[in-house]
Amino acid sequence: MDALDQRIISRLVADARASYAEIGSDVGLSAPAVKRRVDKLLDQGVLQGFTAVVDPEALGWGTEAFVEVHCHGNVPAHRIRTGLEPLPEVIAAYTVSGQADAIVHLRAADIHHLEEAMERLREVDFVSRTVSTVVLSRLLERQPQQAE
């Protein structure tokens, strides 16, 4: 990956809807050259896709929490993932260092929905206990940026 690729990625992060011609104008390449580079970055897995960022509150899922998940014994990461995937309220999950085995990010419509989701999370066979923190307000949330 060279400096031009990094500039293309930065432009896509800023506006994924920018046309190849617009990006090319910014980085000094033709639209076909930008397309070839973007295709190569996709093939290499550097770019993993394009997505729309949606306000969860606009969809009615404005309540969120972070939940420490503590497991019975040693549970491999793939098993934790498999156990969490069926829960639609789980929007992200991470294995972590420290006392918890994983941290789970939940979104729900309201506090009652969140409570139901946490109850279903606690019912997953390997979960021994959870520690929950409900989000009151979001202070800062950034999309990953490419270093220049």
PDB file of C-alpha atoms in Angstrom:
ATOM      1  CA  MET A   1       0.000   0.000   0.000  1.00  0.00           C
ATOM      2  CA  ASP A   2       1.464   3.317  -1.025  1.00  0.00           C
ATOM      3  CA  ALA A   3       0.674   6.977  -0.269  1.00  0.00           C
ATOM      4  CA  LEU A   4      -1.936   7.138  -3.062  1.00  0.00           C
ATOM      5  CA  ASP A   5      -3.758   4.130  -1.622  1.00  0.00           C
ATOM      6  CA  GLN A   6      -3.721   5.791   1.794  1.00  0.00           C
ATOM      7  CA  ARG A   7      -5.185   8.998   0.324  1.00  0.00           C
ATOM      8  CA  ILE A   8      -7.892   6.997  -1.477  1.00  0.00           C
ATOM      9  CA  ILE A   9      -8.778   5.197   1.761  1.00  0.00           C
ATOM     10  CA  SER A  10      -8.909   8.493   3.669  1.00  0.00           C
ATOM     11  CA  ARG A  11     -11.261   9.920   1.049  1.00  0.00           C
ATOM     12  CA  LEU A  12     -13.496   6.826   1.206  1.00  0.00           C
ATOM     13  CA  VAL A  13     -13.602   6.970   5.008  1.00  0.00           C
ATOM     14  CA  ALA A  14     -14.647  10.619   4.800  1.00  0.00           C
ATOM     15  CA  ASP A  15     -17.282   9.925   2.118  1.00  0.00           C
ATOM     16  CA  ALA A  16     -17.860   6.377   0.891  1.00  0.00           C
ATOM     17  CA  ARG A  17     -20.362   7.713  -1.650  1.00  0.00           C
ATOM     18  CA  ALA A  18     -17.709   9.742  -3.487  1.00  0.00           C
ATOM     19  CA  SER A  19     -17.390   8.719  -7.120  1.00  0.00           C
ATOM     20  CA  TYR A  20     -14.150   7.352  -8.525  1.00  0.00           C
ATOM     21  CA  ALA A  21     -13.910  10.563 -10.562  1.00  0.00           C
ATOM     22  CA  GLU A  22     -14.237  12.733  -7.435  1.00  0.00           C
ATOM     23  CA  ILE A  23     -11.632  10.686  -5.597  1.00  0.00           C
ATOM     24  CA  GLY A  24      -9.374  10.734  -8.652  1.00  0.00           C
ATOM     25  CA  SER A  25      -9.618  14.514  -8.824  1.00  0.00           C
ATOM     26  CA  ASP A  26      -8.552  14.737  -5.165  1.00  0.00           C
ATOM     27  CA  VAL A  27      -5.621  12.331  -5.470  1.00  0.00           C
ATOM     28  CA  GLY A  28      -4.471  13.052  -9.026  1.00  0.00           C
ATOM     29  CA  LEU A  29      -5.605   9.856 -10.762  1.00  0.00           C
ATOM     30  CA  SER A  30      -8.168   8.979 -13.419  1.00  0.00           C
ATOM     31  CA  ALA A  31     -11.439   7.355 -12.359  1.00  0.00           C
ATOM     32  CA  PRO A  32     -10.421   3.962 -13.875  1.00  0.00           C
ATOM     33  CA  ALA A  33      -7.095   4.083 -12.009  1.00  0.00           C
ATOM     34  CA  VAL A  34      -8.917   4.777  -8.725  1.00  0.00           C
ATOM     35  CA  LYS A  35     -11.310   1.877  -9.433  1.00  0.00           C
ATOM     36  CA  ARG A  36      -8.402  -0.501 -10.073  1.00  0.00           C
ATOM     37  CA  ARG A  37      -6.767   0.543  -6.789  1.00  0.00           C
ATOM     38  CA  VAL A  38     -10.027   0.236  -4.824  1.00  0.00           C
ATOM     39  CA  ASP A  39     -10.638  -3.219  -6.334  1.00  0.00           C
ATOM     40  CA  LYS A  40      -7.098  -4.247  -5.344  1.00  0.00           C
ATOM     41  CA  LEU A  41      -7.603  -2.935  -1.793  1.00  0.00           C
ATOM     42  CA  LEU A  42     -10.857  -4.917  -1.578  1.00  0.00           C
ATOM     43  CA  ASP A  43      -9.148  -8.082  -2.888  1.00  0.00           C
ATOM     44  CA  GLN A  44      -6.348  -7.666  -0.321  1.00  0.00           C
ATOM     45  CA  GLY A  45      -8.841  -7.187   2.509  1.00  0.00           C
ATOM     46  CA  VAL A  46      -7.579  -3.694   3.300  1.00  0.00           C
ATOM     47  CA  LEU A  47     -11.028  -2.369   2.445  1.00  0.00           C
ATOM     48  CA  GLN A  48     -13.645  -4.715   3.809  1.00  0.00           C
ATOM     49  CA  GLY A  49     -16.700  -3.156   2.215  1.00  0.00           C
ATOM     50  CA  PHE A  50     -18.882  -0.098   2.201  1.00  0.00           C
ATOM     51  CA  THR A  51     -21.749   0.590   4.530  1.00  0.00           C
ATOM     52  CA  ALA A  52     -24.389   3.102   5.491  1.00  0.00           C
ATOM     53  CA  VAL A  53     -24.130   4.535   8.989  1.00  0.00           C
ATOM     54  CA  VAL A  54     -27.588   4.693  10.523  1.00  0.00           C
ATOM     55  CA  ASP A  55     -28.658   6.537  13.655  1.00  0.00           C
ATOM     56  CA  PRO A  56     -29.894   3.712  15.949  1.00  0.00           C
ATOM     57  CA  GLU A  57     -32.309   6.087  17.679  1.00  0.00           C
ATOM     58  CA  ALA A  58     -33.992   6.785  14.328  1.00  0.00           C
ATOM     59  CA  LEU A  59     -34.657   3.035  14.088  1.00  0.00           C
ATOM     60  CA  GLY A  60     -36.035   2.948  17.622  1.00  0.00           C
ATOM     61  CA  TRP A  61     -33.005   1.291  19.241  1.00  0.00           C
ATOM     62  CA  GLY A  62     -31.691   4.183  21.330  1.00  0.00           C
ATOM     63  CA  THR A  63     -31.002   2.346  24.596  1.00  0.00           C
ATOM     64  CA  GLU A  64     -27.601   0.733  24.904  1.00  0.00           C
ATOM     65  CA  ALA A  65     -25.376  -0.986  27.432  1.00  0.00           C
ATOM     66  CA  PHE A  66     -21.955  -2.546  27.724  1.00  0.00           C
ATOM     67  CA  VAL A  67     -21.983  -5.896  29.468  1.00  0.00           C
ATOM     68  CA  GLU A  68     -19.045  -7.778  30.952  1.00  0.00           C
ATOM     69  CA  VAL A  69     -19.554 -11.481  30.321  1.00  0.00           C
ATOM     70  CA  HIS A  70     -17.957 -13.935  32.736  1.00  0.00           C
ATOM     71  CA  CYS A  71     -17.898 -17.561  31.577  1.00  0.00           C
ATOM     72  CA  HIS A  72     -17.897 -20.935  33.323  1.00  0.00           C
ATOM     73  CA  GLY A  73     -14.303 -22.198  32.892  1.00  0.00           C
ATOM     74  CA  ASN A  74     -12.287 -21.675  29.706  1.00  0.00           C
ATOM     75  CA  VAL A  75     -14.591 -20.929  26.796  1.00  0.00           C
ATOM     76  CA  PRO A  76     -12.916 -20.439  23.402  1.00  0.00           C
ATOM     77  CA  ALA A  77     -13.632 -17.197  21.556  1.00  0.00           C
ATOM     78  CA  HIS A  78     -15.397 -18.973  18.676  1.00  0.00           C
ATOM     79  CA  ARG A  79     -17.862 -20.541  21.126  1.00  0.00           C
ATOM     80  CA  ILE A  80     -18.576 -17.158  22.733  1.00  0.00           C
ATOM     81  CA  ARG A  81     -19.223 -15.708  19.276  1.00  0.00           C
ATOM     82  CA  THR A  82     -21.518 -18.605  18.345  1.00  0.00           C
ATOM     83  CA  GLY A  83     -23.473 -18.170  21.576  1.00  0.00           C
ATOM     84  CA  LEU A  84     -23.923 -14.423  21.043  1.00  0.00           C
ATOM     85  CA  GLU A  85     -24.750 -14.386  17.317  1.00  0.00           C
ATOM     86  CA  PRO A  86     -28.437 -15.365  17.739  1.00  0.00           C
ATOM     87  CA  LEU A  87     -29.093 -12.343  19.988  1.00  0.00           C
ATOM     88  CA  PRO A  88     -30.097  -9.463  17.662  1.00  0.00           C
ATOM     89  CA  GLU A  89     -29.458  -6.871  20.370  1.00  0.00           C
ATOM     90  CA  VAL A  90     -25.740  -7.743  20.407  1.00  0.00           C
ATOM     91  CA  ILE A  91     -24.175  -5.257  18.010  1.00  0.00           C
ATOM     92  CA  ALA A  92     -20.553  -5.975  18.955  1.00  0.00           C
ATOM     93  CA  ALA A  93     -18.613  -8.347  21.171  1.00  0.00           C
ATOM     94  CA  TYR A  94     -14.955  -8.492  22.131  1.00  0.00           C
ATOM     95  CA  THR A  95     -12.715 -10.846  24.053  1.00  0.00           C
ATOM     96  CA  VAL A  96     -10.781  -8.806  26.608  1.00  0.00           C
ATOM     97  CA  SER A  97      -8.032  -8.993  29.172  1.00  0.00           C
ATOM     98  CA  GLY A  98      -8.923  -8.639  32.840  1.00  0.00           C
ATOM     99  CA  GLN A  99     -11.541 -10.425  34.881  1.00  0.00           C
ATOM    100  CA  ALA A 100     -14.276 -10.558  32.241  1.00  0.00           C
ATOM    101  CA  ASP A 101     -14.019 -13.019  29.361  1.00  0.00           C
ATOM    102  CA  ALA A 102     -15.819 -10.712  26.931  1.00  0.00           C
ATOM    103  CA  ILE A 103     -17.439  -7.307  26.621  1.00  0.00           C
ATOM    104  CA  VAL A 104     -20.746  -7.158  24.769  1.00  0.00           C
ATOM    105  CA  HIS A 105     -22.353  -4.017  23.330  1.00  0.00           C
ATOM    106  CA  LEU A 106     -26.149  -4.228  23.375  1.00  0.00           C
ATOM    107  CA  ARG A 107     -28.762  -1.963  21.745  1.00  0.00           C
ATOM    108  CA  ALA A 108     -32.465  -2.079  22.496  1.00  0.00           C
ATOM    109  CA  ALA A 109     -35.656  -0.084  22.004  1.00  0.00           C
ATOM    110  CA  ASP A 110     -36.053   0.835  25.666  1.00  0.00           C
ATOM    111  CA  ILE A 111     -34.989  -0.223  29.152  1.00  0.00           C
ATOM    112  CA  HIS A 112     -37.530  -3.077  29.253  1.00  0.00           C
ATOM    113  CA  HIS A 113     -36.258  -4.452  25.934  1.00  0.00           C
ATOM    114  CA  LEU A 114     -32.693  -4.103  27.251  1.00  0.00           C
ATOM    115  CA  GLU A 115     -33.625  -6.049  30.375  1.00  0.00           C
ATOM    116  CA  GLU A 116     -35.109  -8.852  28.245  1.00  0.00           C
ATOM    117  CA  ALA A 117     -31.974  -8.934  26.078  1.00  0.00           C
ATOM    118  CA  MET A 118     -29.735  -9.157  29.146  1.00  0.00           C
ATOM    119  CA  GLU A 119     -31.874 -11.989  30.529  1.00  0.00           C
ATOM    120  CA  ARG A 120     -31.441 -13.905  27.254  1.00  0.00           C
ATOM    121  CA  LEU A 121     -27.708 -13.182  27.370  1.00  0.00           C
ATOM    122  CA  ARG A 122     -27.513 -14.628  30.893  1.00  0.00           C
ATOM    123  CA  GLU A 123     -29.306 -17.771  29.645  1.00  0.00           C
ATOM    124  CA  VAL A 124     -26.489 -18.618  27.204  1.00  0.00           C
ATOM    125  CA  ASP A 125     -25.067 -21.896  28.537  1.00  0.00           C
ATOM    126  CA  PHE A 126     -21.476 -20.755  29.162  1.00  0.00           C
ATOM    127  CA  VAL A 127     -22.354 -17.452  30.905  1.00  0.00           C
ATOM    128  CA  SER A 128     -21.823 -17.597  34.658  1.00  0.00           C
ATOM    129  CA  ARG A 129     -22.533 -13.925  35.378  1.00  0.00           C
ATOM    130  CA  THR A 130     -22.700 -10.475  33.814  1.00  0.00           C
ATOM    131  CA  VAL A 131     -21.914  -6.949  34.928  1.00  0.00           C
ATOM    132  CA  SER A 132     -23.862  -4.296  33.023  1.00  0.00           C
ATOM    133  CA  THR A 133     -23.330  -0.598  32.434  1.00  0.00           C
ATOM    134  CA  VAL A 134     -26.159   1.337  30.775  1.00  0.00           C
ATOM    135  CA  VAL A 135     -25.119   4.210  28.509  1.00  0.00           C
ATOM    136  CA  LEU A 136     -26.654   7.542  29.538  1.00  0.00           C
ATOM    137  CA  SER A 137     -25.246   9.658  26.707  1.00  0.00           C
ATOM    138  CA  ARG A 138     -22.698   9.307  23.958  1.00  0.00           C
ATOM    139  CA  LEU A 139     -19.897  11.833  24.361  1.00  0.00           C
ATOM    140  CA  LEU A 140     -17.669  10.884  21.451  1.00  0.00           C
ATOM    141  CA  GLU A 141     -17.799   8.263  18.745  1.00  0.00           C
ATOM    142  CA  ARG A 142     -15.349   8.196  15.860  1.00  0.00           C
ATOM    143  CA  GLN A 143     -15.051   6.152  12.736  1.00  0.00           C
ATOM    144  CA  PRO A 144     -11.570   4.687  12.219  1.00  0.00           C
ATOM    145  CA  GLN A 145      -9.356   7.061  10.239  1.00  0.00           C
ATOM    146  CA  GLN A 146      -6.440   6.176   8.018  1.00  0.00           C
ATOM    147  CA  ALA A 147      -3.142   7.672   9.198  1.00  0.00           C
ATOM    148  CA  GLU A 148      -1.571   9.987   6.666  1.00  0.00           C
TER     149      GLU A 148
END
